Amino acid sequence: MNYFVERRSILLASALIPFLLGAEVVAQPAPTYRVERHPIAGNAELVTLFGRVQTPGSRLQEFDVPLLSVLRDTLGDTDPENDRLRYVWILTDTRPTPLQRAASALSFFYFRAGSRQHSDLVPKPVLDLASPARNVWVNLLGAGVQTMRLDALGAPIRASTRSYRGNSSDYRKLQVFRALGAMDNLARETGGESVLSDEDIQKVYSRLRLSGYTFGGLVRDENLSRFFDKESSRLEQMRGHNWELLRQRAEFCGLYFEPLAASGSTPNQAMLWVARDDLERREQQRFDGQFLRIANPWTDLRLIAWNGYTELRYFDAENRPVDADTAGARAVEMIPLALYSLDYPRVPLLLADFRDIFKPKRRELLQHGLSTVLTGVLGVTGFGNWSYMAANSAWTFVRQRHGAPMDRFARLRAYSEAREFLAVDTTLDPQLKLELERRLNHLALNPLENGLATEAKLAQEQYAALLRYAESPGGLSAKMERERRKELASYTRSHGMRLLLALGRLFTARPDVEASSPDPALLAKLDVHRRAAHHVRYLERLLASSPRPEVIRDSAQIRQAIDALSVEPAANRRAPRLIAQVFERSGDADVRMTCLRALHRLDVEPARHELLRLAQDPGTAPSWRTLCLLYFRGETGGDLAGVPGQQ
Amino acid sequence: MWRRSLAPAALLLFCGPLTAAVERVVIVKLDGIPASVLERELQRRDPVTQKSTLPWIERIFNQGGSRVPNFYVRAISLSAPSWSLLDTGRHLEIRGNAEFDRYTYHVYDYLNFFPFYVGYALSRRVDMPGVEVLDQLNIPLLIDFFPYAERYQGFQLFQRGVRWKTLQHTLQHRLSRSLRQLLDEWTIGFEIGSSVEEQTERELIEKLSDPRIRYLDYFTGEYDHVAHGTPDPASQRMALQSIDALIGRIWTAIESSPLAGRTVLAVLSDHGMNTRPGVYSQGYDLVEFFHSRAGGAHHVVTNRHPMTEYKLKGLDPFVSEVVTPSEESLYLKGAANQYPTVLLDLDGNERASVYLRNSDFNLLHILLEELNRSPMQPPLRQAAIRAFFQVVDRHRVEWQRTVGQLREEFAAIRRSVAEQRIRLEEQPKKWTPAQRNQGLDKDARRLAVQVDSLVNQDRRYSEYVDALAKILALNPSDFEKRRIPAGDVLPKRAMSEANGVHALRNYVVGPAPGGLALAPDGSLDLAKSFQRIDYLPLLASLSVRNNVQTALASHPVDFVALRIPSAPFSDWSDEPLDENAVWLYGGENRQAVILSRQRAGELELRYVPVRDLQQDSDGTFHVDSLEFAPGLPLALFEDKDLDVAEAQRVDWLRSWHSDLEWLRAAHSTEYSNGLPALHEQFHQRIEVNGDLLERFRARRRRLAEPDFVIFANDHWNFNVRGFNPGGNHGSMRRISTRSVLMFAGGGETSVPKGLVVAEPYDSLSFVPTILELMGQDQEARKFPGRPILEVLPQAKSSTAETRN
């Protein structure tokens, strides 16, 4: 699927967004996100996503912050067919300070423990795209040790270890969500030219997203596209749903609704306002707080004497927001009530309450505290106590059904995206933005978290450290070389053999693969295998998506893939079967001939077997069966006359 | 029974000499795909493959088949009405996705599958509710033209029977996957719905290899579901691409099937969808409006829970009747379950059907409540009693007729039930495989269900009739003897007869704040004693404060449509008019009337702009005609796409034209075939030949009609069940009515290759076209619709042309 490229152009053309955000967005000159390619030693490159961030409280001071880097192993050429994405670094993700570590092990410490001031260390990759399953086993092992060993050591150990692990996990998720938000916005913002292909973007996005699921790392590559499509569609539907829910609730309660969006994107945040004039007629108003989760503004005396932030807005006769100089525009003084995230399942999530700065925080504290008491202090866990699990599930289900925000994972995501939105937004009034940032900062419960401004500086420092690491001889290039050897082994040796070798190394205490300088022969071998793997993936997808390959793809492309596969018979064992399947499915004579030639050229037993099978298949037309037989016997003698026409 | 009368036709089709090249038809039914979106995606080149985004549809239909891009719904653009037209080829009888019976509150819940499946498992149902209604009206489906053993039907709205094996195999197939696959799906998300569709597809493809199977269909609602949820073109494209791949697989299977050369593949959608990239469809809550004081403080009944996803009750899959009580009710507080006064069918969303309790029932109810309230001044009490009987007397003849006729019909029902029970007794207790293969077991069960249904109807209508009889039996002295609680005489859970124009414009919603008042002559002052609402201007003037999208107006209502008698307009035609007309109300100066008449057996329609249409309490109508001007309902005059030269436009619009002429002239306008479609929607067709059961069935259809239908403005909707920000349908707008219709045929069929049919057609054309393609010309000619000549063999085209 080419979901990203397709959506970019359409969303940019959207009439909704510019209007919703006012003229400022339309006039916004530079894109908020950009991707930069940086060649590094060892025949690879770092692809980095930068976001343009504003200094808080200012519309003028903007600077680029590196958010995410991906290592692309290019084997030193410019052909994407043999490229492989490897490590992903989230550059805002820093190693905690000792103070932060200590604070994160305290059970009821739900505040920031200062911010790291500098980070010159090479950041740890959050993901190895070549072996995403590794994180699954590490996490499962961690959970196992926690449950089987640490929990049994008494409440203090249990509570502090659980607290530490929980904070670490939340901090990682927070960074991942921020990166996902940036990638999502990048996809919508850029106009089709990208350093990363759609397939690459889908892969990085999906793997990052799946890293938050217990078994997400086990999802196979062929399912990533489907996951990405579902996720993108789900996100769009969620935003639309919450947009409409909040608008209708605002309408019902006599409030004003204002959707907010990053440039070119669908709105993912929204503000609620109340008109000062309406407060004078408050006895005529009604209120339902089920989904809004704020105090009734019509009975709130604080609003009558409100001296906080206000804005003057203008509306036309159809109640559309317009500029002040529009003829017939009606001015309304508005008081902000709340900020909501629209990226939360089923209901908008309250992130900032202008009248009660601690309200969203109280919700988080309550839920965190309860969870800590139950699992950390009392040691009641779901899998250890089935009745608790059942009761908890029932309670959560009922609360969720009534619109309560019970999904911690999704709340983290919403919070993270709101931070990202405020960091890059250029449309909000600076003073309002400061107010929002202040309120959002109160939601920071994780001692490992750094402040927004510090985070930007740390990201720049970490990126510089990463570049240094990439350029150092014993650094990234050496690591990559080791990984390439492992990769080659994965092509040439069976799982069993690799396992045996690994066991052997345990006894000999030798490293897995010796580091060495780039080996041209290794690169050449990898090139062959990666290209073969690329073409196999292409044919597998082709066969999975259409009963007639040439209908959905250009015949020349198909022939090219088949020809390429036939060049290196040892490259992929699945090739003969796939080529034979293409022959069976295709109605294009040229494609079929290419298949027969390719099977003949492969000249390995499986290919000959496929030729014989096709020659004996009653479903194959007689003329083609004859041809198959000729190729099987090797009696083709070059070009064949009388190639059958299309079936 | 029509099924018996159809049997020879089915036999002919199956066993007769095969004069037609087409022996098999495969129909892929797509819910809610607008032709405009399909065309957009067909034209779009995929940046990677450089082929159409929908490569299979491009190949099969654009290059190898025929497309009918001007194919319209001949009614409101909703699934149940639209599929009923497409599946039967007959004029409209099912007018909404849900309908309510005005006497009994019976809910015709056409979209709810759950009660059907459970009912089927318990042997209480055989067919989906829509099929049951059509069966009662002797209207066959296209599938009924094929013997039971020769058809394969997918899961759909107008479904006959359930194949449990499909569901069983779905589960088996799902669970038989490898652990790794299951783990992947668990992480990504299981989709049971798509699993059923996959299984249905597998079965359909398997059946294609059986040459005895002559009719196959497949239904998918995938696009409709996505497009309701988001206007995001990429999300919608994914749904379309999935359908494109499905069509590719089916076509490939057809190509390798034994009847490949003589098979026609037809792909169609029931309606379009008002969806536009970057625009969210905004909802307006009519339940909230009607139960607010300004809307009449009604207790409102809907067929689903409002905001269903936020209620535990919303999990009930069997729900088809939900009462939302009004805290502000003026005279029915605490009586929401006994006396709801508004029924709303909001399914479909770009329109809402509104059933209001008869205003005079409200008036009688209030009078009874007031009379029972003590103490009351004797003159006022006497005046109230007199007013009560004035109202009863005004309806006495009509109610007596209703009671009398219904009792005759009950007697006929009981006779019929007795006869059918004897037939049921004669049915075998066990069925042989051969009998099952012929569907005889299902026929028997169908008979049993019909008997149960008749018994139930007898009981429920009897309750209404008994209550009505009680009112008729009252006399003034009864009020002197005892208190007469409203609950004892006024039928509970009944709307009674539909409201006329006068009632809708003076609708009684409660007692006046000061209570009942005497007129100077000692009678009850009916104007001062009651609070009344003029619903038409009130609805037309609704507006919202949160209007954040430029594409939308702040008024959610476009116009209100209702049936009115045509008699007041008889001067506007030199020939007799049909009994009823359709009144479109968009504001005091935005009104029009659609008149119809039959001339030489042909339907003719006329659009007349009017203003100040009023009805007196005695039934007299007052109306002024208006000159054509921009802003009238359906916006025909100002639409640049109306295919009439501007200089002749007024004259043309003032004249009578056949429905075909209207379709041809207006189909490209914003409201496309709105005029013939509104006529179809409101026209009453059932003619009764004296048979009491038929009369009863015709009555039931009439009782399922609402007082009026509210049509939403562009990108507005009335969904309250949840939210449909992606898009909606139900209106007459072209984007909602223009549907997909495409044909492709094997080498021996007549279906042209690469043809784009320019002529506009509507839903009624589908069934006769299929029948003609299959050589059933005689049967096809019995249908009211024109066959699509362009896809028929050349010889047939010229024959059929004479019928147009």
Coordinates of N, CA, C and O in Angstrom, one line a residue, chain A residues 373-493:
Chain A
V373 N -0.3 0.6 44.9 CA -0.7 -0.1 46.1 C -1.1 -1.5 45.9 O -0.6 -2.4 46.6
L374 N -1.9 -1.8 44.9 CA -2.3 -3.1 44.6 C -1.2 -4.1 44.2 O -1.0 -5.1 44.8
T375 N -0.4 -3.7 43.2 CA 0.6 -4.6 42.7 C 1.9 -4.4 43.4 O 2.5 -5.4 43.7
G376 N 2.3 -3.2 43.7 CA 3.6 -3.0 44.3 C 3.6 -3.4 45.8 O 4.4 -4.2 46.3
V377 N 2.7 -2.8 46.5 CA 2.7 -2.9 48.0 C 2.0 -4.2 48.4 O 2.6 -5.1 49.1
L378 N 0.8 -4.5 47.9 CA 0.1 -5.6 48.3 C 0.4 -6.9 47.5 O 0.1 -8.0 47.9
G379 N 1.0 -6.7 46.4 CA 1.5 -7.8 45.5 C 0.3 -8.5 44.9 O 0.4 -9.7 44.5
V380 N -0.8 -7.8 44.6 CA -1.9 -8.4 43.9 C -1.7 -8.2 42.4 O -1.8 -7.0 42.0
T381 N -1.5 -9.3 41.7 CA -1.4 -9.1 40.3 C -2.4 -9.9 39.6 O -3.0 -10.8 40.1
G382 N -2.7 -9.5 38.3 CA -3.7 -10.2 37.6 C -3.5 -11.7 37.4 O -4.4 -12.5 37.8
F383 N -2.3 -12.1 37.0 CA -2.1 -13.5 36.7 C -2.0 -14.3 38.0 O -2.1 -15.5 38.0
G384 N -1.6 -13.6 39.1 CA -1.5 -14.3 40.4 C -2.8 -14.4 41.1 O -2.9 -15.2 42.1
N385 N -3.8 -13.6 40.7 CA -5.0 -13.6 41.5 C -6.2 -13.4 40.5 O -6.5 -12.3 40.0
W386 N -6.7 -14.5 40.1 CA -7.7 -14.5 39.1 C -9.0 -13.8 39.4 O -9.6 -13.1 38.6
S387 N -9.4 -13.8 40.7 CA -10.6 -13.1 41.1 C -10.3 -11.6 41.0 O -11.2 -10.8 40.5
Y388 N -9.1 -11.2 41.3 CA -8.8 -9.7 41.2 C -8.8 -9.4 39.7 O -9.3 -8.3 39.3
M389 N -8.3 -10.3 38.9 CA -8.2 -10.0 37.4 C -9.6 -9.8 36.9 O -9.9 -8.9 36.1
A390 N -10.5 -10.7 37.3 CA -11.9 -10.7 36.8 C -12.5 -9.4 37.3 O -13.2 -8.7 36.5
A391 N -12.4 -9.1 38.5 CA -13.0 -7.9 39.1 C -12.5 -6.6 38.4 O -13.2 -5.7 38.0
N392 N -11.2 -6.6 38.2 CA -10.5 -5.4 37.6 C -11.0 -5.3 36.2 O -11.2 -4.2 35.7
S393 N -11.0 -6.4 35.5 CA -11.5 -6.4 34.1 C -12.9 -5.9 34.0 O -13.2 -5.0 33.1
A394 N -13.7 -6.4 34.8 CA -15.1 -6.0 34.8 C -15.3 -4.5 35.1 O -16.0 -3.7 34.4
W395 N -14.6 -4.0 36.1 CA -14.6 -2.6 36.5 C -14.1 -1.7 35.4 O -14.7 -0.7 35.0
T396 N -13.0 -2.1 34.8 CA -12.4 -1.3 33.7 C -13.4 -1.3 32.5 O -13.6 -0.2 31.9
F397 N -14.0 -2.5 32.2 CA -14.9 -2.5 31.1 C -16.1 -1.6 31.3 O -16.5 -0.8 30.4
V398 N -16.7 -1.6 32.5 CA -17.8 -0.8 32.8 C -17.5 0.7 32.7 O -18.2 1.5 32.1
R399 N -16.3 1.0 33.3 CA -15.9 2.4 33.3 C -15.6 2.9 31.9 O -16.0 4.0 31.5
Q400 N -15.0 2.1 31.1 CA -14.7 2.5 29.8 C -15.9 2.6 28.9 O -16.1 3.5 28.1
R401 N -16.9 1.7 29.2 CA -18.1 1.8 28.5 C -18.8 3.1 28.7 O -19.5 3.6 27.9
H402 N -18.6 3.7 29.9 CA -19.3 4.9 30.2 C -18.4 6.1 29.8 O -18.7 7.3 30.2
G403 N -17.3 5.8 29.2 CA -16.5 6.9 28.6 C -15.3 7.4 29.5 O -14.7 8.4 29.3
A404 N -15.0 6.6 30.5 CA -13.9 6.9 31.4 C -12.5 6.6 30.7 O -12.5 5.5 30.1
P405 N -11.5 7.4 30.8 CA -10.3 7.1 30.2 C -9.4 6.1 31.0 O -8.6 6.5 31.8
M406 N -9.6 4.8 30.8 CA -9.0 3.8 31.6 C -7.7 3.2 30.9 O -7.0 2.4 31.5
D407 N -7.4 3.6 29.7 CA -6.3 3.0 29.0 C -5.0 3.8 29.2 O -4.9 4.9 28.6
R408 N -4.2 3.3 30.0 CA -3.0 4.0 30.4 C -2.0 4.2 29.2 O -1.4 5.3 29.0
F409 N -1.9 3.2 28.4 CA -1.1 3.2 27.2 C -1.6 4.4 26.3 O -0.8 5.2 25.8
A410 N -2.9 4.4 26.1 CA -3.4 5.5 25.2 C -3.3 6.9 25.8 O -3.1 7.8 25.1
R411 N -3.4 6.9 27.1 CA -3.3 8.2 27.8 C -1.8 8.8 27.6 O -1.6 9.9 27.3
L412 N -0.9 7.9 27.7 CA 0.5 8.2 27.5 C 0.7 8.8 26.1 O 1.4 9.8 25.9
R413 N 0.1 8.1 25.2 CA 0.2 8.5 23.8 C -0.4 9.9 23.6 O 0.2 10.7 22.9
A414 N -1.5 10.1 24.1 CA -2.2 11.4 24.0 C -1.4 12.5 24.6 O -1.2 13.6 24.0
Y415 N -0.8 12.2 25.7 CA 0.0 13.2 26.4 C 1.2 13.5 25.6 O 1.6 14.7 25.4
S416 N 1.9 12.5 25.1 CA 3.1 12.6 24.3 C 2.8 13.4 23.0 O 3.6 14.3 22.6
E417 N 1.7 13.1 22.4 CA 1.4 13.8 21.1 C 1.0 15.3 21.4 O 1.3 16.2 20.6
A418 N 0.4 15.6 22.5 CA 0.1 17.0 22.9 C 1.4 17.7 23.1 O 1.5 18.9 22.7
R419 N 2.4 17.1 23.7 CA 3.7 17.8 23.9 C 4.3 18.1 22.6 O 4.8 19.1 22.3
E420 N 4.2 17.1 21.7 CA 4.8 17.2 20.4 C 4.1 18.4 19.6 O 4.7 19.2 19.0
F421 N 2.8 18.4 19.7 CA 2.0 19.4 19.1 C 2.4 20.8 19.5 O 2.6 21.7 18.7
L422 N 2.5 20.9 20.8 CA 2.8 22.2 21.4 C 4.3 22.6 21.0 O 4.6 23.8 20.8
A423 N 5.1 21.6 20.9 CA 6.5 21.9 20.5 C 6.6 22.5 19.1 O 7.4 23.4 18.9
V424 N 5.8 22.0 18.2 CA 6.0 22.4 16.8 C 4.9 23.4 16.4 O 5.0 24.0 15.3
D425 N 3.9 23.6 17.1 CA 2.8 24.5 16.7 C 3.2 25.9 16.5 O 4.0 26.5 17.2
T426 N 2.7 26.5 15.4 CA 3.0 27.9 15.2 C 1.7 28.8 15.1 O 1.8 29.9 14.7
T427 N 0.6 28.2 15.5 CA -0.6 28.9 15.3 C -1.2 29.5 16.5 O -1.9 30.6 16.5
L428 N -0.9 28.9 17.7 CA -1.5 29.4 18.9 C -0.9 30.7 19.4 O 0.3 30.9 19.1
D429 N -1.7 31.5 20.0 CA -1.1 32.6 20.7 C 0.0 32.2 21.7 O -0.3 31.3 22.5
P430 N 1.1 32.9 21.7 CA 2.2 32.5 22.6 C 1.8 32.4 24.0 O 2.2 31.5 24.7
Q431 N 1.0 33.3 24.4 CA 0.6 33.3 25.8 C -0.3 32.1 26.2 O -0.1 31.4 27.2
L432 N -1.2 31.8 25.2 CA -2.0 30.6 25.4 C -1.2 29.4 25.4 O -1.4 28.4 26.2
K433 N -0.2 29.4 24.5 CA 0.7 28.2 24.4 C 1.5 28.0 25.8 O 1.6 26.8 26.2
L434 N 1.9 29.1 26.3 CA 2.6 29.0 27.6 C 1.7 28.4 28.7 O 2.1 27.6 29.5
E435 N 0.5 28.9 28.7 CA -0.5 28.4 29.6 C -0.7 26.9 29.5 O -0.8 26.2 30.4
L436 N -0.8 26.5 28.2 CA -1.1 25.1 27.9 C 0.2 24.2 28.3 O 0.0 23.2 28.9
E437 N 1.3 24.7 28.0 CA 2.5 24.0 28.4 C 2.7 23.8 29.9 O 3.1 22.8 30.4
R438 N 2.3 24.9 30.6 CA 2.4 24.9 32.0 C 1.5 23.8 32.6 O 1.8 23.0 33.5
R439 N 0.3 23.7 32.0 CA -0.7 22.7 32.5 C -0.2 21.3 32.1 O -0.4 20.4 32.9
L440 N 0.3 21.2 30.9 CA 0.7 19.9 30.5 C 1.9 19.4 31.3 O 2.0 18.2 31.5
N441 N 2.8 20.3 31.7 CA 3.9 19.9 32.5 C 3.5 19.3 33.8 O 4.1 18.4 34.4
H442 N 2.3 19.7 34.3 CA 1.8 19.1 35.5 C 1.4 17.6 35.4 O 1.3 16.9 36.3
L443 N 1.2 17.2 34.1 CA 0.9 15.8 33.9 C 2.1 14.9 33.9 O 2.0 13.7 33.7
A444 N 3.3 15.5 33.9 CA 4.5 14.7 33.9 C 4.7 14.0 35.3 O 4.9 14.6 36.3
L445 N 4.4 12.7 35.3 CA 4.5 11.9 36.5 C 5.7 11.1 36.6 O 6.0 10.5 37.6
N446 N 6.5 11.1 35.5 CA 7.6 10.1 35.4 C 8.9 10.8 35.8 O 9.3 11.8 35.2
P447 N 9.6 10.3 36.9 CA 10.8 10.9 37.3 C 11.9 10.9 36.2 O 12.9 11.7 36.2
L448 N 11.7 10.0 35.2 CA 12.8 9.9 34.2 C 12.6 10.9 33.1 O 13.5 11.1 32.2
E449 N 11.5 11.6 33.1 CA 11.1 12.5 32.0 C 11.9 13.8 32.1 O 12.1 14.3 33.3
N450 N 12.3 14.4 31.0 CA 13.0 15.7 31.0 C 12.0 16.7 30.5 O 11.1 16.4 29.8
G451 N 12.4 18.0 30.8 CA 11.5 19.1 30.3 C 11.6 19.2 28.8 O 12.6 18.8 28.2
L452 N 10.6 19.9 28.2 CA 10.6 20.0 26.8 C 11.8 20.7 26.2 O 12.4 20.3 25.3
A453 N 12.2 21.8 26.9 CA 13.3 22.6 26.4 C 14.6 21.9 26.5 O 15.4 21.8 25.6
T454 N 14.8 21.2 27.6 CA 16.0 20.4 27.8 C 16.1 19.3 26.8 O 17.1 18.9 26.3
E455 N 14.9 18.7 26.6 CA 14.9 17.5 25.7 C 15.4 17.9 24.3 O 16.1 17.1 23.7
A456 N 15.1 19.1 23.9 CA 15.5 19.5 22.5 C 17.1 19.6 22.5 O 17.7 19.1 21.6
K457 N 17.6 20.1 23.6 CA 19.1 20.3 23.6 C 19.7 18.9 23.7 O 20.7 18.6 23.1
L458 N 19.2 18.0 24.6 CA 19.7 16.7 24.7 C 19.7 15.9 23.4 O 20.6 15.2 23.1
A459 N 18.6 16.1 22.7 CA 18.5 15.4 21.4 C 19.6 15.8 20.4 O 20.2 15.0 19.7
Q460 N 19.9 17.1 20.4 CA 21.0 17.6 19.6 C 22.3 17.0 20.0 O 23.1 16.6 19.2
E461 N 22.5 17.0 21.3 CA 23.8 16.4 21.8 C 23.9 14.9 21.5 O 25.0 14.4 21.1
Q462 N 22.8 14.2 21.6 CA 22.8 12.8 21.4 C 23.1 12.5 19.9 O 23.7 11.6 19.5
Y463 N 22.5 13.4 19.1 CA 22.7 13.2 17.6 C 24.1 13.4 17.3 O 24.7 12.6 16.5
A464 N 24.7 14.4 17.9 CA 26.1 14.7 17.6 C 27.0 13.5 18.1 O 27.9 13.0 17.4
A465 N 26.6 12.9 19.2 CA 27.4 11.7 19.7 C 27.2 10.6 18.8 O 28.1 9.8 18.6
L466 N 26.0 10.4 18.3 CA 25.7 9.3 17.4 C 26.6 9.5 16.1 O 27.1 8.5 15.6
L467 N 26.6 10.7 15.6 CA 27.4 10.9 14.4 C 28.9 10.6 14.7 O 29.6 10.0 13.8
R468 N 29.4 11.0 15.8 CA 30.8 10.7 16.2 C 31.0 9.1 16.2 O 31.9 8.6 15.7
Y469 N 30.0 8.5 16.8 CA 30.1 7.0 16.9 C 30.1 6.4 15.5 O 30.8 5.4 15.3
A470 N 29.2 6.9 14.7 CA 29.1 6.4 13.3 C 30.4 6.6 12.6 O 30.8 5.8 11.7
E471 N 31.2 7.6 12.8 CA 32.4 7.9 12.1 C 33.6 7.2 12.7 O 34.6 7.1 12.0
S472 N 33.5 6.8 13.9 CA 34.7 6.2 14.6 C 34.9 4.8 14.0 O 34.0 4.0 13.8
P473 N 36.2 4.4 13.9 CA 36.5 3.1 13.2 C 36.0 1.9 14.0 O 35.5 1.0 13.4
G474 N 36.1 2.0 15.3 CA 35.6 0.8 16.1 C 34.1 1.0 16.5 O 33.6 0.2 17.3
G475 N 33.5 1.9 15.9 CA 32.1 2.3 16.4 C 31.0 1.6 15.5 O 31.0 0.3 15.4
L476 N 30.2 2.3 15.0 CA 29.0 1.8 14.3 C 29.4 0.9 13.1 O 28.7 -0.1 12.9
S477 N 30.4 1.3 12.4 CA 30.8 0.5 11.2 C 31.2 -0.9 11.6 O 30.9 -1.9 10.9
A478 N 32.0 -1.0 12.7 CA 32.4 -2.3 13.1 C 31.2 -3.2 13.6 O 31.1 -4.3 13.3
K479 N 30.3 -2.5 14.3 CA 29.1 -3.2 14.8 C 28.3 -3.7 13.6 O 27.8 -4.8 13.5
M480 N 28.2 -2.8 12.5 CA 27.5 -3.2 11.4 C 28.1 -4.4 10.6 O 27.4 -5.2 10.1
E481 N 29.4 -4.4 10.6 CA 30.1 -5.4 9.9 C 29.8 -6.8 10.6 O 29.6 -7.8 9.9
R482 N 29.8 -6.7 11.9 CA 29.4 -8.0 12.7 C 28.0 -8.4 12.3 O 27.7 -9.6 12.1
E483 N 27.1 -7.4 12.3 CA 25.7 -7.8 12.0 C 25.6 -8.3 10.6 O 24.8 -9.2 10.3
R484 N 26.4 -7.8 9.7 CA 26.3 -8.3 8.3 C 26.7 -9.7 8.2 O 26.2 -10.5 7.5
R485 N 27.8 -10.1 9.0 CA 28.2 -11.5 8.9 C 27.1 -12.4 9.5 O 26.8 -13.5 9.0
K486 N 26.5 -11.9 10.6 CA 25.3 -12.7 11.1 C 24.2 -12.8 10.1 O 23.6 -13.9 9.9
E487 N 24.0 -11.7 9.4 CA 22.9 -11.7 8.4 C 23.3 -12.8 7.3 O 22.4 -13.5 6.9
L488 N 24.5 -12.8 6.8 CA 24.9 -13.7 5.8 C 24.7 -15.1 6.3 O 24.2 -16.0 5.6
A489 N 25.0 -15.4 7.6 CA 24.8 -16.7 8.1 C 23.4 -17.1 8.1 O 23.0 -18.2 7.9
S490 N 22.5 -16.1 8.3 CA 21.1 -16.4 8.3 C 20.6 -16.8 6.9 O 19.6 -17.6 6.8
Y491 N 21.3 -16.4 5.9 CA 20.9 -16.8 4.5 C 21.5 -18.2 4.2 O 20.9 -18.9 3.5
T492 N 22.7 -18.5 4.7 CA 23.4 -19.6 4.3 C 23.4 -20.8 5.2 O 23.7 -21.9 4.8
R493 N 23.0 -20.6 6.5 CA 22.9 -21.7 7.4 C 21.5 -21.8 8.0 O 20.8 -20.8 8.2

